[in-house]
Coordinates of C-alpha atoms in Angstrom, one line a residue:
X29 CA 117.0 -92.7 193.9
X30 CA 118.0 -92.1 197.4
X31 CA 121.3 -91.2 196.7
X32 CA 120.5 -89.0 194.1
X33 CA 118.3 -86.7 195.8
X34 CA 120.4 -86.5 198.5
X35 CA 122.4 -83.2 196.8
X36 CA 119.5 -81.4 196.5
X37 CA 118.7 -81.8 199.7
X38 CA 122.0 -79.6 200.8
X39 CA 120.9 -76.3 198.7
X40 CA 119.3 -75.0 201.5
X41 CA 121.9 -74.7 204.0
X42 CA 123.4 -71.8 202.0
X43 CA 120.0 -69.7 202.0
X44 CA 119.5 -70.6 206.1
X45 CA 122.6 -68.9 206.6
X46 CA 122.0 -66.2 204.6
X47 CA 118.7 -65.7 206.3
X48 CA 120.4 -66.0 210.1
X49 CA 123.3 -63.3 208.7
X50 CA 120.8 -61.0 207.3
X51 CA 119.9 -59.0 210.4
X52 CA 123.6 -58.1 211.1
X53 CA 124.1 -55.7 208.2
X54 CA 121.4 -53.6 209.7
X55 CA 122.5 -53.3 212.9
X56 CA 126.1 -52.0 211.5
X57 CA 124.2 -50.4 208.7
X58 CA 122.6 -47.6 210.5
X59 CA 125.0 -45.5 212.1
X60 CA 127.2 -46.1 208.8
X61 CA 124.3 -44.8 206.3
X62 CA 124.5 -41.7 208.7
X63 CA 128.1 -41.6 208.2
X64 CA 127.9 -42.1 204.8
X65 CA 125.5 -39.1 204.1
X66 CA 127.7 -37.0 205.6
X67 CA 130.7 -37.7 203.5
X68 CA 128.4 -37.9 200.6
X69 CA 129.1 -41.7 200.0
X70 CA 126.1 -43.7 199.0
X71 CA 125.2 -46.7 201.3
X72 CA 125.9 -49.5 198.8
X73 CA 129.2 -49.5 199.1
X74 CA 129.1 -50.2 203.4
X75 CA 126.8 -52.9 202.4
X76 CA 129.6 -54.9 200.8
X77 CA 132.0 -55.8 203.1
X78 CA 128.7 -57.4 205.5
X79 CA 128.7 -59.7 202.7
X80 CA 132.2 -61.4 203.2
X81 CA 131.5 -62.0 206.5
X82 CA 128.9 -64.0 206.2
X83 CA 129.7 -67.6 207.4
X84 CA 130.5 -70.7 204.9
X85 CA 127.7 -72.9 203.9
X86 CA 127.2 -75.7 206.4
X87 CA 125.7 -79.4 205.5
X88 CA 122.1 -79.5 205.9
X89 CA 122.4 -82.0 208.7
X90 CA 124.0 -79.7 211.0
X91 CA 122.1 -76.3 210.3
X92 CA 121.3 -74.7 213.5
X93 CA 117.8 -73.4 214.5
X94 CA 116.8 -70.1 213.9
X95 CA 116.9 -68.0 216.9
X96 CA 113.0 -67.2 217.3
X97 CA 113.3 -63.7 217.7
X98 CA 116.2 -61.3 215.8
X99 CA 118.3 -59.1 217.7
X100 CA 116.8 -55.4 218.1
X101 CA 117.9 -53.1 215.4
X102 CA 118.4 -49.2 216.6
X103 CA 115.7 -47.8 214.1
X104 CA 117.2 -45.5 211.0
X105 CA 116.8 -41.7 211.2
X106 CA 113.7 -41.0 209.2
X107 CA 115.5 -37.9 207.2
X108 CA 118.3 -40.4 205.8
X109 CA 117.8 -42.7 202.6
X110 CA 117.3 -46.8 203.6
X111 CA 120.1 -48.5 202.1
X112 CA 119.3 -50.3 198.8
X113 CA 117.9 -54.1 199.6
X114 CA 119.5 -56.4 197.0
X115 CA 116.1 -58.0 196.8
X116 CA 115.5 -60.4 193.2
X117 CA 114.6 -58.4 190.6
X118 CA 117.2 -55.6 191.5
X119 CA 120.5 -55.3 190.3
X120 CA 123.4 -55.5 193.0
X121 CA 126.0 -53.4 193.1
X122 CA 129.6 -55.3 192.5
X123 CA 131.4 -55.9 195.7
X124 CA 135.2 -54.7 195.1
X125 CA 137.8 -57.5 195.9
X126 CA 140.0 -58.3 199.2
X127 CA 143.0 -56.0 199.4
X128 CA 141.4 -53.5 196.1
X129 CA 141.1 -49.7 196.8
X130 CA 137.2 -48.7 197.6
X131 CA 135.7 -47.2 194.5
X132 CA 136.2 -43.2 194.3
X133 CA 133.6 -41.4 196.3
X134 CA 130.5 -39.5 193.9
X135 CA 130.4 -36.1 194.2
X136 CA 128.0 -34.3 196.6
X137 CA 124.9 -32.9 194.8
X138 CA 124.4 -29.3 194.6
X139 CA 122.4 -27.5 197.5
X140 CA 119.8 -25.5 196.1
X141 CA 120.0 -21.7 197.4
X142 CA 116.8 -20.4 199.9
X143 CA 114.5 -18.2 198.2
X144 CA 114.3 -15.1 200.1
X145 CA 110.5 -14.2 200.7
X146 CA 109.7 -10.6 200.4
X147 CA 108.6 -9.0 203.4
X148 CA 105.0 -8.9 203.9
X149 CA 103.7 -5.3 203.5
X150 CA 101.9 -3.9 206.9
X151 CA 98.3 -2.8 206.4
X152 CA 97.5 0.6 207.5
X153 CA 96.1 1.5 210.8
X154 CA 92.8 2.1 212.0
X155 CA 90.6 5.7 211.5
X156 CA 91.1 8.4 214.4
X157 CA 88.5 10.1 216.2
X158 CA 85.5 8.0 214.7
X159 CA 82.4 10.1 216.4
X160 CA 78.4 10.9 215.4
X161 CA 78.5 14.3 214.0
X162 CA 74.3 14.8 213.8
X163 CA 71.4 12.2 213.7
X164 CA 68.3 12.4 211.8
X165 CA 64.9 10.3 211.9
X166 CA 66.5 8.3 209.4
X167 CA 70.4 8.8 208.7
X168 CA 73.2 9.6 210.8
X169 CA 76.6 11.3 209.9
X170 CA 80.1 9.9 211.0
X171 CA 83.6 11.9 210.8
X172 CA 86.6 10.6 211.5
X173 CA 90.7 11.4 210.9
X174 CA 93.4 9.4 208.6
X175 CA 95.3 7.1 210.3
X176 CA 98.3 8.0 211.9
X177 CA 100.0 5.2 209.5
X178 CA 99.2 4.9 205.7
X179 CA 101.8 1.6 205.2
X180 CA 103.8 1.5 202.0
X181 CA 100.7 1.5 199.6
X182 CA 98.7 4.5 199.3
X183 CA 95.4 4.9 201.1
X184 CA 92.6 3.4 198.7
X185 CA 89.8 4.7 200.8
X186 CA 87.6 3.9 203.7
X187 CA 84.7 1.4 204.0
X188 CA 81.9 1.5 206.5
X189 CA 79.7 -1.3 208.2
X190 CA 77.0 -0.8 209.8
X191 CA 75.0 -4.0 212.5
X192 CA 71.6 -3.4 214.2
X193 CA 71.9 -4.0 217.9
X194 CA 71.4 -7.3 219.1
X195 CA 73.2 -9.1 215.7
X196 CA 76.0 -9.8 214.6
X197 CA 75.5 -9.3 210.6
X198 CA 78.0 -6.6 209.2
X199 CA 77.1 -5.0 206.4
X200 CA 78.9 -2.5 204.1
X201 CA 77.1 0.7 203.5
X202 CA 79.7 1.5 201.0
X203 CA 80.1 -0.5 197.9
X204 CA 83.4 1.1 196.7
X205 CA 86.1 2.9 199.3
X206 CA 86.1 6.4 199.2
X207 CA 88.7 9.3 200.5
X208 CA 86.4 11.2 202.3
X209 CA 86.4 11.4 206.1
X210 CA 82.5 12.0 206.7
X211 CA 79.8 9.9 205.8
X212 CA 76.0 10.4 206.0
X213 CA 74.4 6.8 206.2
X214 CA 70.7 7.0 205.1
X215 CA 67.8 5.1 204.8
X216 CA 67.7 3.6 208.4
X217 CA 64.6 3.7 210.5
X218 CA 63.6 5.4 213.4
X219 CA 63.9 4.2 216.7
X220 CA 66.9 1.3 215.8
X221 CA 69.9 1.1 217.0
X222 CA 72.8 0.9 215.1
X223 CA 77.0 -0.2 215.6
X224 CA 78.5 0.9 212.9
X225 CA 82.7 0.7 212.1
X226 CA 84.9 1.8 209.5
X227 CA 88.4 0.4 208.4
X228 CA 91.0 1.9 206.4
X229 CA 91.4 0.0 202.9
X230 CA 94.4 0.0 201.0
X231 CA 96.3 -2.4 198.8
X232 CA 98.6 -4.4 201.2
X233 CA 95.3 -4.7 203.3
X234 CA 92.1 -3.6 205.8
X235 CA 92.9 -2.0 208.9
X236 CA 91.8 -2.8 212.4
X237 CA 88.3 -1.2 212.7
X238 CA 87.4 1.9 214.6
X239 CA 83.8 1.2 216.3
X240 CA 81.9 3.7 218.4
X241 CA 81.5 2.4 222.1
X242 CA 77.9 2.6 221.9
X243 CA 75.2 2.2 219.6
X244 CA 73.3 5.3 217.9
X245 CA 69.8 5.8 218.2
X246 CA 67.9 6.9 215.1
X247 CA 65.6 9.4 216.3
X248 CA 64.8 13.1 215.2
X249 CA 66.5 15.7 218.0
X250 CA 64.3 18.4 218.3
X251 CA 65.7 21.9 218.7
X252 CA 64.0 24.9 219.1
X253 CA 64.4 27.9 216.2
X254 CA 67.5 30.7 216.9
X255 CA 68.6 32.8 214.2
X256 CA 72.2 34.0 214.7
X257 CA 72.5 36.8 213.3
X258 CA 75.8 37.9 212.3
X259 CA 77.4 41.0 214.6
X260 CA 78.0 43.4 211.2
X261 CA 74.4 42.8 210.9
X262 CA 72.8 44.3 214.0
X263 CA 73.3 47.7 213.3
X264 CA 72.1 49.5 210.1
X265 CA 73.4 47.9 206.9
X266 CA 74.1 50.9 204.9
X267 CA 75.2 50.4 200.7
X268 CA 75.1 52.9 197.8
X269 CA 72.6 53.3 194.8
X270 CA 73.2 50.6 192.5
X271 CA 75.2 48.4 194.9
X272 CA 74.2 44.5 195.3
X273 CA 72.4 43.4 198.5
X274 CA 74.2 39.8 199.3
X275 CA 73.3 38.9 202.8
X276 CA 73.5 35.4 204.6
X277 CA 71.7 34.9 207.8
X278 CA 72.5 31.4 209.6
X279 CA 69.6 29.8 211.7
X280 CA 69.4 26.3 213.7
X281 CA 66.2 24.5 214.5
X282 CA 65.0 20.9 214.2
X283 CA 63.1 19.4 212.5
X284 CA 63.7 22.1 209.6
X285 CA 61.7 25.4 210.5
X286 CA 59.7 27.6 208.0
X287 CA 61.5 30.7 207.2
X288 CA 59.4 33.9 206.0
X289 CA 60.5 37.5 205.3
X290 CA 58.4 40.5 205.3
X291 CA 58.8 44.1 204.9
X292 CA 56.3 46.5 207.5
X293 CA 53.9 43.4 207.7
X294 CA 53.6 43.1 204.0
X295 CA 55.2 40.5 201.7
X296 CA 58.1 41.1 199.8
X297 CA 58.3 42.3 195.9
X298 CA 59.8 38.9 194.5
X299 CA 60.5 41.0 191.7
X300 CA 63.2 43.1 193.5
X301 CA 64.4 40.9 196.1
X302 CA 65.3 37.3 195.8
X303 CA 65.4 34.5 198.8
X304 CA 66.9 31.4 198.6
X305 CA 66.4 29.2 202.1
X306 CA 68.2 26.0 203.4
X307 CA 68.1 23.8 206.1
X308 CA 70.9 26.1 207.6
X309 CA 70.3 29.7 206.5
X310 CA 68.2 32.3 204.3
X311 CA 69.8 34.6 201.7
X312 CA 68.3 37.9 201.1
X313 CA 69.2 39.3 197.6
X314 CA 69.5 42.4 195.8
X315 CA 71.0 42.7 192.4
X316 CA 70.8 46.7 192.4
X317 CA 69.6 48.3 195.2
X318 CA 67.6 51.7 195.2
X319 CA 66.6 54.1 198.3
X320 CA 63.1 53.0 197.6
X321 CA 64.4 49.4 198.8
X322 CA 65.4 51.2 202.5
X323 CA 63.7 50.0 205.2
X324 CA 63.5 47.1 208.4
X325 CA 62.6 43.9 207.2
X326 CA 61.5 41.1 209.6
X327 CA 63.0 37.8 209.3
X328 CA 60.6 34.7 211.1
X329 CA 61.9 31.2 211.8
X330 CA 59.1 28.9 213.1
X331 CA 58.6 25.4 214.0
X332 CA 55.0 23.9 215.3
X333 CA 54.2 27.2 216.9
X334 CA 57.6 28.0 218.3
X335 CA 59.5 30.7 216.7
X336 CA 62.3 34.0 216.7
X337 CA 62.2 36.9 214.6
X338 CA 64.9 38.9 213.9
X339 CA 65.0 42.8 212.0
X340 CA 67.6 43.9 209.4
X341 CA 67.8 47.5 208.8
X342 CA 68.9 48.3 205.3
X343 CA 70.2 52.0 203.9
X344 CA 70.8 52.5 200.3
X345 CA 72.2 56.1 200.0
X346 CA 73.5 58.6 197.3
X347 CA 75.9 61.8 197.5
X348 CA 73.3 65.1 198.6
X349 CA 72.2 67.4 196.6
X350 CA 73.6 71.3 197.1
X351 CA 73.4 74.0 199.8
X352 CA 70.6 76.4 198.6
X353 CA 70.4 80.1 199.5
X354 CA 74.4 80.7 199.2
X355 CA 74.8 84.6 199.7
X356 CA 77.5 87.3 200.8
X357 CA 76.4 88.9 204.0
X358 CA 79.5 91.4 204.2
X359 CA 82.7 92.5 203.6
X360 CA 84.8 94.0 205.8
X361 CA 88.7 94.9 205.5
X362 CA 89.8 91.4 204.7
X363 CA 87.0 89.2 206.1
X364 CA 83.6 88.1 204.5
X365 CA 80.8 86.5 206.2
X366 CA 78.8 83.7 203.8
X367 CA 75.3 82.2 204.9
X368 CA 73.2 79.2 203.3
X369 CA 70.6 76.6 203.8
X370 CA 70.7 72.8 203.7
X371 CA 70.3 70.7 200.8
X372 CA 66.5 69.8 199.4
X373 CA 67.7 66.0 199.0
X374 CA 70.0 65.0 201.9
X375 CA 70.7 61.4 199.9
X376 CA 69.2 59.6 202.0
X377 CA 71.6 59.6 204.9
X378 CA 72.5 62.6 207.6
X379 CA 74.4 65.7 206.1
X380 CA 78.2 65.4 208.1
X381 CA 79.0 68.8 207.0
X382 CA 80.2 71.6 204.3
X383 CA 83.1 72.4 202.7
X384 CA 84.1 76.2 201.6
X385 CA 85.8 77.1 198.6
X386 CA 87.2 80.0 197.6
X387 CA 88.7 81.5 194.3
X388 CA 90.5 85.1 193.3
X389 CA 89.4 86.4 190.0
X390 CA 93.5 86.8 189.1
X391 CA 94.3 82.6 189.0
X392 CA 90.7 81.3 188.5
X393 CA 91.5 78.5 190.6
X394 CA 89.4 76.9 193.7
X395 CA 90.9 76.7 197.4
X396 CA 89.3 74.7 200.2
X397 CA 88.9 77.2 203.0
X398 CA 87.0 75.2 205.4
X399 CA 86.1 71.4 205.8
X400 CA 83.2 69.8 207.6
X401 CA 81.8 72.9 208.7
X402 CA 78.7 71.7 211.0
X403 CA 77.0 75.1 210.9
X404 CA 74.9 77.0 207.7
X405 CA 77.3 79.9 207.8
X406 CA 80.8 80.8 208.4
X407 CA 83.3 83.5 208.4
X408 CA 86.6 83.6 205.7
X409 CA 89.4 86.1 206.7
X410 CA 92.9 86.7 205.5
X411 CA 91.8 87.8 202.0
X412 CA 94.4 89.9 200.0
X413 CA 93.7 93.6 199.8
X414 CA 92.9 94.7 196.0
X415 CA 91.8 90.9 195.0
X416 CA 88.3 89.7 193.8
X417 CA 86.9 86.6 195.3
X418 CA 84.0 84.2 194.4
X419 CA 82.9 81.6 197.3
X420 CA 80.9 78.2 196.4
X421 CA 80.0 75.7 199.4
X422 CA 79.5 71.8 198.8
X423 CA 77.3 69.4 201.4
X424 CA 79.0 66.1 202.5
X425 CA 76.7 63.0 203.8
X426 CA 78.1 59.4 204.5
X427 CA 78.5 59.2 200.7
X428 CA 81.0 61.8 200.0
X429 CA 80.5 65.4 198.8
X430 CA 77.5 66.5 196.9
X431 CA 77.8 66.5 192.4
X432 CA 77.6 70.1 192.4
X433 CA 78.0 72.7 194.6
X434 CA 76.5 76.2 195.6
X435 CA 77.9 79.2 194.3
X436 CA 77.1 82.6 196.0
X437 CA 75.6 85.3 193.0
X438 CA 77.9 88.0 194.1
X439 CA 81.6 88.7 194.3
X440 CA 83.7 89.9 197.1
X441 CA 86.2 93.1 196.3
X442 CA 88.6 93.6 198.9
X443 CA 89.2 97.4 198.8
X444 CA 92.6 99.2 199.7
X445 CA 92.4 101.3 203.0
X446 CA 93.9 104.8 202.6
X447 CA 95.7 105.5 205.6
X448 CA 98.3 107.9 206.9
X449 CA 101.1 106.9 208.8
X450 CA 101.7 108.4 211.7
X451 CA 104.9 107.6 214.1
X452 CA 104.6 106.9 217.4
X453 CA 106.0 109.9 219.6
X454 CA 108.6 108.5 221.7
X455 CA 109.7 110.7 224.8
X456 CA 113.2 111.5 225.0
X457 CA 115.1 110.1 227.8
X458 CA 118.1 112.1 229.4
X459 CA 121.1 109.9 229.3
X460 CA 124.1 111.9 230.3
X461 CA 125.6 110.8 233.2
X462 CA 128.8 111.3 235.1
X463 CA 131.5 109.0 235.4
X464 CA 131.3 105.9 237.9
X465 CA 133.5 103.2 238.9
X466 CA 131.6 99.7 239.4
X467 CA 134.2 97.8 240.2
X468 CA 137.6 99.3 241.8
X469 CA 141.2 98.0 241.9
X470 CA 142.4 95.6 244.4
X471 CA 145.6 95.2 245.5
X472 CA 148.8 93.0 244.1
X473 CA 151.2 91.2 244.7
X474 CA 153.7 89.8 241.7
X475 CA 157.2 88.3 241.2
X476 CA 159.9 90.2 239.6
X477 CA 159.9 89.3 236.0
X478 CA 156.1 88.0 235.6
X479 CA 153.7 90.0 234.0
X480 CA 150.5 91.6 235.7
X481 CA 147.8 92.9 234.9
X482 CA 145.0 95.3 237.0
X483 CA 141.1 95.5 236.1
X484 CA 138.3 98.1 237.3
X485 CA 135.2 99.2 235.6
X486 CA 133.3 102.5 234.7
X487 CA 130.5 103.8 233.2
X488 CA 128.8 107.1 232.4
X489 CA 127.9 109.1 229.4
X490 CA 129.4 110.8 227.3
X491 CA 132.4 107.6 227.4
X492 CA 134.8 109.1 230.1
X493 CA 138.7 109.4 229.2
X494 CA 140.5 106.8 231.0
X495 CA 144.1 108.3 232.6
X496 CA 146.5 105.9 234.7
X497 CA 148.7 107.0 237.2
X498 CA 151.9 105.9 239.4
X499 CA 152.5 107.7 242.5
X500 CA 150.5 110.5 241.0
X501 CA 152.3 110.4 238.3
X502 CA 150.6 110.2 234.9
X503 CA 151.9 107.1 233.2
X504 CA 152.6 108.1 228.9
X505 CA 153.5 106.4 226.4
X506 CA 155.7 104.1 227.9
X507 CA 156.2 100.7 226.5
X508 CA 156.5 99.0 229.6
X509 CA 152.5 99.3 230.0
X510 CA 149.5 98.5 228.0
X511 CA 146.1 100.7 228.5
X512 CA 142.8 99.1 227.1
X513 CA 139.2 99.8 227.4
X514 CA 136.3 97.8 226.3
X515 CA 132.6 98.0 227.1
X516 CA 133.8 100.2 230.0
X517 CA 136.7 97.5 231.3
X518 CA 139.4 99.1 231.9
X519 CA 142.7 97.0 232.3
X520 CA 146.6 98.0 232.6
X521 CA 149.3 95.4 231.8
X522 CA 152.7 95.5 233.5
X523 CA 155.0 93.9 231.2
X524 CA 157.7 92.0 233.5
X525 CA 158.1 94.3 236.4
X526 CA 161.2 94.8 238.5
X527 CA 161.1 96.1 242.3
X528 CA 161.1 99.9 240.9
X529 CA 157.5 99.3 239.1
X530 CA 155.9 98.4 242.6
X531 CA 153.9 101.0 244.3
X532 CA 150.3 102.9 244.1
X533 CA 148.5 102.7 240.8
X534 CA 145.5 104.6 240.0
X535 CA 142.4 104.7 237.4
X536 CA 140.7 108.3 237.0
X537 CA 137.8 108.4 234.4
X538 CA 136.9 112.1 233.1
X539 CA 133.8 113.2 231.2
X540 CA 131.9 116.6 230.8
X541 CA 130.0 115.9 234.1
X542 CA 132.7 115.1 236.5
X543 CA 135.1 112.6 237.3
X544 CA 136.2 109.5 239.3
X545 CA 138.9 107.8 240.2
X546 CA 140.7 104.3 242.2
X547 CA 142.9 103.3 243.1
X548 CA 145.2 100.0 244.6
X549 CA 149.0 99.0 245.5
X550 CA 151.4 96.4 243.7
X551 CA 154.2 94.9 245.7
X552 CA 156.4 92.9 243.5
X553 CA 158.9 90.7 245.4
X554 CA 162.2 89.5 244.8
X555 CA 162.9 85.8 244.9
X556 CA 165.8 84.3 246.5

């Protein structure tokens, strides 16, 4: 029995080795699995060769110990795959043969490309300029701008949020965004105070929000009443028969003041005139005005005693009626004299002045003779002799001229003057007078071959005769000199004169009542 269970007894040996061998693939494993990943070669097959080395089976008898503690392994990058244990229950992979190729390596697997995230849109910025625009005893308004940026999606709106002092609850007074960039929040109570922000909405996001620095007090701001009334307004507010009456006068005051209008103390006909007040301003309305609706009227503003008053002076005009009492006062060679009166009905409004017309019985037509004449008569002249005239005046206010005009009963004849002419006696005047020189001769000198000429000047009447001479010798017709006289210039042309044509030349002028005479010398030279 001994002997037989001896054998079994060996079996062991082969697993104790295996045991003691076991921690050397994974030292030798680690750095090779990192290996492996990079060439895209799966651990199993560095496993194999570990195997072969593993020592033949001793006899049980001689098995050595088992060291009590194994040798420390470097420990296996987390990010890499453990190599496959060839546990039981798990199929091992079929170590290749001594001296056989390695198996071919698998292919690497496919990296899957990044997806690239879209960038992530930026919300818009926060409202401009956020400030209290008025308070009440219950609400408060807010204005603000847009923001400087919108971001890629449009601007959806704004939303407001309102925290009493002293919490930290934020509450929308808005329920939807909206566009506008003033807000009135209402229903608060008086004496609170109130943060309030607002933020820019849009789709890609809220802004940063824009708060006021410090709270605001709900309380009523009392201002006393001023009408402002506008500057076209101060002066007399003048409009035609039939014209609308529109007028707007502003006011301030709080709380809201009591606005009345009268008209010299009295009430005003709510028939005629219409007012329509608001917390702002009063409208006075006409729909057409007549001169009956002329007058001041008193405008009051009034809060708990305190008050203004302010007076609008309204005109409603119409053209005047005509001069009266239009009448020839004479006629005289071509000038008439016209007198009148003014108008009954001035139209409600200062007569500026009158204009004169005039027309000849020949054309039938009217002529404007004089405009804006300031006085109730007036003198027309430079009529035509022999013509008939007829004169009408009109009267001219603010309006314009008057709808008819005055026209005088009579007619003006312009009668034709006999006269005899008679000319002017005019003394005669003795105007003979004997010859006179006003300007001698002078003396010459010329060149041989070179023209001359000599000037003087006479007068006297009748003309005098003109005679030259040479030596005392009367110079004829002779072509070698030309004679003229013009205006009483007297001139005597040498024609190219040799050393014979020198000597004393003179001018003697003869008439009825005497006669004079000059006289000069003319040297010609010879050149060398």
């Amino acid at each position: 029995m001994t002997g037989k269970s001896a054998p079994p007894a060996k079996k062991p040996a082969p697993a104790a080795a295996k045991k003691k061998a076991a921690p050397a693939p994974k030292e030798e494993a680690a750095p090779k699995e990192g290996a492996a990943l990079k060439e895209g070669e799966a651990p199993k097959e560095e496993a194999a060769p570990k195997q072969e080395a593993a020592p033949a089976p001793v006899p049980a008898t001689e098995e050595p110990p088992a060291p009590e503690h194994p040798p420390e392994q470097p420990p296996a990058p987390t990010d890499e795959p453990a190599p496959i244990s060839t546990e039981a229950g798990a199929e091992e992979t079929p170590m290749p043969e001594e001296g056989s190729p390695p198996p071919p390596a698998e292919p690497p697997a496919p990296v899957p490309e990044p997806k690239l995230e879209k960038p992530k849109e930026e919300p818009p910025s926060c409202p401009l300029s956020l400030a209290v625009e008025e308070v009440s005893e219950n609400s408060f308004t807010l204005t603000w701008k847009t923001p400087e940026q919108m971001g890629r999606a449009s601007l959806d709106g704004y939303v407001v949020e309102i925290c009493k002092d002293g919490s930290s609850d934020w509450k929308a007074v808005n329920q939807e965004p909206f566009l506008s960039t003033r807000y009135t929040i209402p229903n608060l109570s008086s004496g609170d105070k109130i943060h309030v922000r607002v933020m820019a909405v849009s789709a890609s996001g809220t802004s940063v929000p824009a708060t006021l620095e410090q709270p605001v007090l709900i309380r009523e701001i009392l201002q006393l009443p001023k009408i402002r009334m506008p500057r076209h307004l101060r002066e007399t507010y003048i409009r035609r028969v039939g014209d609308a009456v529109n007028i707007m006068i502003p006011f301030q005051g709080k709380p809201q003041p009591e606005v009345s209008w009268t008209k010299g103390g009295q009430p005003l006909d709510t028939n005629r005139i219409n007012i329509r007040n608001t917390a702002r301003d009063t409208i006075f309305y006409i729909r057409q005005a007549q001169r009956g609706d002329s007058g001041k009227y008193e405008l009051t503003v009034q809060i708990n005693g305190a008050e203004d008053k302010a007076t609008l002076d309204i005109q409603v005009v119409e053209p005047p009626g005509p001069p009266q009492n239009l009448k020839l006062v004479d006629v005289w060679g071509f000038n008439v004299a016209l007198e009148w009166t003014p108008p009954v009905d001035n139209g409600n409004s200062e007569i500026k002045g009158y204009r004169v017309q005039k027309s000849d019985k020949k054309s039938g037509k009217w002529f404007t003779v004089l405009e804006r004449c300031t006085r109730t008569s007036c003198t027309i002249s430079d009529l035509i002799i022999g013509n008939t005239y007829s004169f009408r005046v009109f009267s001219e206010n603010i309006c314009g001229l008057s709808n008819s005009a005055a026209v005088a009963s009579g007619v003006a004849y312009i009668e034709k003057t006999k006269t005899t002419y008679q000319p002017e006696k005019i003394p005669q005047r003795d105007m003979m007078e004997p010859p006179k020189f006003t300007q001698p001769l002078t003396d010459r000198t010329t060149t041989r071959g070179y023209s001359t000429h000599l000037f003087c000047s006479v007068r006297g009447f009748p003309q005098p005769k003109i005679i030259w001479l040479k030596n005392q010798m009367e110079i004829r017709e002779d072509p070698k000199y030309i004679a003229l006289i013009d205006q009483g210039v007297c001139s005597l042309e040498i024609r190219k004169p040799g050393p014979f044509d020198g000597g004393v030349y003179t001018c003697k002028a003869v008439n009825p009542l005497g006669e004079a005479s000059v006289d000069c010398r003319l040297d010609v030279k010879v050149p060398k």
